[in-house]
Backbone as ProteinMPNN parsed JSONL, in Angstrom:
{"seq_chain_A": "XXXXXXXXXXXXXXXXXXXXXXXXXXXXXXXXXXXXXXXXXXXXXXXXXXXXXXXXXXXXX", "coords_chain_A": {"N_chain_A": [[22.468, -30.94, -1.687], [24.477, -29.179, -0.951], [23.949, -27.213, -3.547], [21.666, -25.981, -2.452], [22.358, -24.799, -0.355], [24.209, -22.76, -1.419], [23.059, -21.698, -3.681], [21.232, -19.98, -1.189], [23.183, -18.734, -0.295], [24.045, -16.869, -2.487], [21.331, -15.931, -3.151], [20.41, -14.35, -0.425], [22.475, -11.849, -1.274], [20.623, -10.582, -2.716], [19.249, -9.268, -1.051], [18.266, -7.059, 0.746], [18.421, -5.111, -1.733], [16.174, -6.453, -2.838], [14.15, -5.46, -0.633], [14.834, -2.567, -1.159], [13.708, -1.966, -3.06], [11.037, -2.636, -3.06], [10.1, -0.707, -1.261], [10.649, 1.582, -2.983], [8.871, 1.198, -4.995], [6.014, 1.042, -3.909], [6.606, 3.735, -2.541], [6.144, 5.24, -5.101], [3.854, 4.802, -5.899], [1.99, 5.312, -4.235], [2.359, 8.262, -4.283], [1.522, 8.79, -6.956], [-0.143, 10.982, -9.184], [-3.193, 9.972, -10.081], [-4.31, 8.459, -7.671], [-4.086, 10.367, -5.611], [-7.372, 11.727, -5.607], [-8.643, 9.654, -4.177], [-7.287, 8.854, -2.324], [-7.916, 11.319, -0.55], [-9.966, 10.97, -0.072], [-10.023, 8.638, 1.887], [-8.791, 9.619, 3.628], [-10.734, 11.536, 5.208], [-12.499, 9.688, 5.65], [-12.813, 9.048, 8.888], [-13.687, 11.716, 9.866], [-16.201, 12.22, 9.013], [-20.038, 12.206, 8.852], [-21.436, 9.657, 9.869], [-24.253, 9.303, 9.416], [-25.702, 11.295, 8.74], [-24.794, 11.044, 5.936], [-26.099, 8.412, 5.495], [-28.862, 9.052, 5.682], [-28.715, 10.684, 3.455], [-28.192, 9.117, 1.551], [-30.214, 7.436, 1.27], [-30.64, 5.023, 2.903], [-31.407, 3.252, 5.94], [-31.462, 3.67, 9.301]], "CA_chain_A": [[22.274, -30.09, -0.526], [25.14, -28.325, -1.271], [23.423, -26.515, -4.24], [20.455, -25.18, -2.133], [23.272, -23.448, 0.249], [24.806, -22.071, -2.369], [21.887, -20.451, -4.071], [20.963, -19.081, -0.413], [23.812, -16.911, -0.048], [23.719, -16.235, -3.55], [20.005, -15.045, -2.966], [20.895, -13.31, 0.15], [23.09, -10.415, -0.989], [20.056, -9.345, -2.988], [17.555, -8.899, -0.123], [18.293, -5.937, 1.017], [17.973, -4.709, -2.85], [14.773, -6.285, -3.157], [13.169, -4.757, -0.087], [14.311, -1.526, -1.232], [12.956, -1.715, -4.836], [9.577, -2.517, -2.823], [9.982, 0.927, -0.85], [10.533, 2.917, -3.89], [7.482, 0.948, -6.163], [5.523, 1.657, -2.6], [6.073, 5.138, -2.484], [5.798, 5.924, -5.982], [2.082, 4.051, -6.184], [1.584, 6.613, -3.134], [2.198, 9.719, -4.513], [0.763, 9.525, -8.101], [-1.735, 12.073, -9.03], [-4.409, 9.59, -10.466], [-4.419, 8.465, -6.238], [-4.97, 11.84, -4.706], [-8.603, 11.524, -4.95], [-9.07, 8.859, -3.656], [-6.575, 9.197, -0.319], [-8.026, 12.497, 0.152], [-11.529, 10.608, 0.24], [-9.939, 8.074, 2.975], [-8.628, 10.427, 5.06], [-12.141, 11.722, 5.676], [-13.375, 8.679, 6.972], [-13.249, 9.119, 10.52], [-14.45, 12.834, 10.244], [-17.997, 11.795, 8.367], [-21.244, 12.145, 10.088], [-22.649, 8.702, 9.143], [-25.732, 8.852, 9.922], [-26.175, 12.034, 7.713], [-24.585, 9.735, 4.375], [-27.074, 7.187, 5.269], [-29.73, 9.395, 5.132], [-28.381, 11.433, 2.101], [-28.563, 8.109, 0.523], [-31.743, 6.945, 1.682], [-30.459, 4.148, 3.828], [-31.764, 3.593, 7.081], [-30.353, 2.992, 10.499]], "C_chain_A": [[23.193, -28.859, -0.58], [24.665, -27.134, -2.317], [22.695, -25.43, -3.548], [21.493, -24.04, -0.825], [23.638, -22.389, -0.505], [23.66, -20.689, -3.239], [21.139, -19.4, -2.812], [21.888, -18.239, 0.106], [23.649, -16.164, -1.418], [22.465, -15.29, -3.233], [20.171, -13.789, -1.926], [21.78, -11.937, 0.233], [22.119, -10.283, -1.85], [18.812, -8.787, -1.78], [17.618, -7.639, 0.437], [17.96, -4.877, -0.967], [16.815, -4.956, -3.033], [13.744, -5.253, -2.11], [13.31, -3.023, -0.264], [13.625, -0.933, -2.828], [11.407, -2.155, -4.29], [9.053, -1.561, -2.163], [9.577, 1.537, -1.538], [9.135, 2.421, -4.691], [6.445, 1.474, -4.959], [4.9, 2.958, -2.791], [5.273, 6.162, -3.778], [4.163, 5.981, -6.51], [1.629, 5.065, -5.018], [1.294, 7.76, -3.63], [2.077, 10.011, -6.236], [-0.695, 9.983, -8.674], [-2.809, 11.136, -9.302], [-4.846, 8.506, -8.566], [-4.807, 9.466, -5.387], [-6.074, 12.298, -4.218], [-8.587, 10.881, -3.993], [-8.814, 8.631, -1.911], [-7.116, 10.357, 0.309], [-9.536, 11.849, 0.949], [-11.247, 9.876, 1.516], [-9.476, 8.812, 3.66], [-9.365, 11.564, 5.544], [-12.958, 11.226, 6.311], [-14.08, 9.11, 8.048], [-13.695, 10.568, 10.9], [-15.959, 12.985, 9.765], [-18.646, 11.801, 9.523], [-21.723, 11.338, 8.94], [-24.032, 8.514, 8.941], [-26.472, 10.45, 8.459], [-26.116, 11.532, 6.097], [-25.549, 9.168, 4.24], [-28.546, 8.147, 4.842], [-29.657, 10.077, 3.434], [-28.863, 10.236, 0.799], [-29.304, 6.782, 0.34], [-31.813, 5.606, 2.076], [-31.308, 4.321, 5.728], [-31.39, 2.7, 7.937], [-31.351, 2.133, 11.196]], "O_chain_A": [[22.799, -27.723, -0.315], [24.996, -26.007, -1.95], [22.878, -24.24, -3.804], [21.292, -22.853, -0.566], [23.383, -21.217, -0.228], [23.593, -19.462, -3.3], [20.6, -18.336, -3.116], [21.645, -17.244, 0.79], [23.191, -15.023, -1.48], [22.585, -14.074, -3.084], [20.119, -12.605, -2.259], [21.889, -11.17, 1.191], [22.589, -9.29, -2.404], [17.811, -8.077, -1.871], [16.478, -7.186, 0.541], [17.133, -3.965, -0.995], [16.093, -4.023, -3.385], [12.86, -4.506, -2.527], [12.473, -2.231, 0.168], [13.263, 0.124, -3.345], [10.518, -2.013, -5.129], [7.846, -1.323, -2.222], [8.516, 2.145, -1.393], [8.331, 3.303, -4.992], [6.022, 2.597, -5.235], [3.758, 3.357, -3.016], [4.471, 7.096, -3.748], [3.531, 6.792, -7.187], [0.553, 5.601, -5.283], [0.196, 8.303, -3.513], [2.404, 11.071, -6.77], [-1.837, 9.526, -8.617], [-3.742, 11.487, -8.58], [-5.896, 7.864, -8.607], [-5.723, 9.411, -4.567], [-6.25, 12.918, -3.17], [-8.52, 11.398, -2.878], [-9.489, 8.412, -0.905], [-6.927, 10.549, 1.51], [-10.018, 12.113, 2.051], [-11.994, 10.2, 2.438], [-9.906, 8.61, 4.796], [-8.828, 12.465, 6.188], [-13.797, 11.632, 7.116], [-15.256, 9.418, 8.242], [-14.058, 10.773, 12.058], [-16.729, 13.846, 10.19], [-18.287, 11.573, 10.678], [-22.142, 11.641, 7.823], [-24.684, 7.645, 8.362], [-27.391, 10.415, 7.642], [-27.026, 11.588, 5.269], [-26.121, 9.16, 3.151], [-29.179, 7.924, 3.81], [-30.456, 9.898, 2.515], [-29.485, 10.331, -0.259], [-29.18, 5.725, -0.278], [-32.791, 4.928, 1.76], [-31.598, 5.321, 6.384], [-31.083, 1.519, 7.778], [-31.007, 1.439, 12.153]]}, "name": "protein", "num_of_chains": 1, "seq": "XXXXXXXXXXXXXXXXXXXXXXXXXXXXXXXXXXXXXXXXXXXXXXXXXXXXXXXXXXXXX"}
């Protein structure tokens, strides 16, 4: 029992290191260029006229 304490402070001074090495992998998967499409495409979403898509692509409502 003693062991499994031991390894949880041990573990505990890196947690603050891990959550910020999941920030920086985060941001960096954010802002590389082969992404740019694609975010530019979702943050279009909610300005689409669906109903014109659907027809464009011969769906029907």
């Amino acid at each position: 029992m003693q062991a499994l304490q031991d390894l949880s402070v041990f573990l505990r001074q890196f947690w603050g290191l891990w959550l910020m090495l999941v920030f920086i992998g985060i941001i960096v998967w954010a802002y590389r260029p082969r992404n740019k499409g694609r975010f530019q495409d979702d943050a279009m979403i909610p300005l689409r006229d669906d109903e014109y898509e659907e027809r464009a692509n011969g769906e029907k409502s």
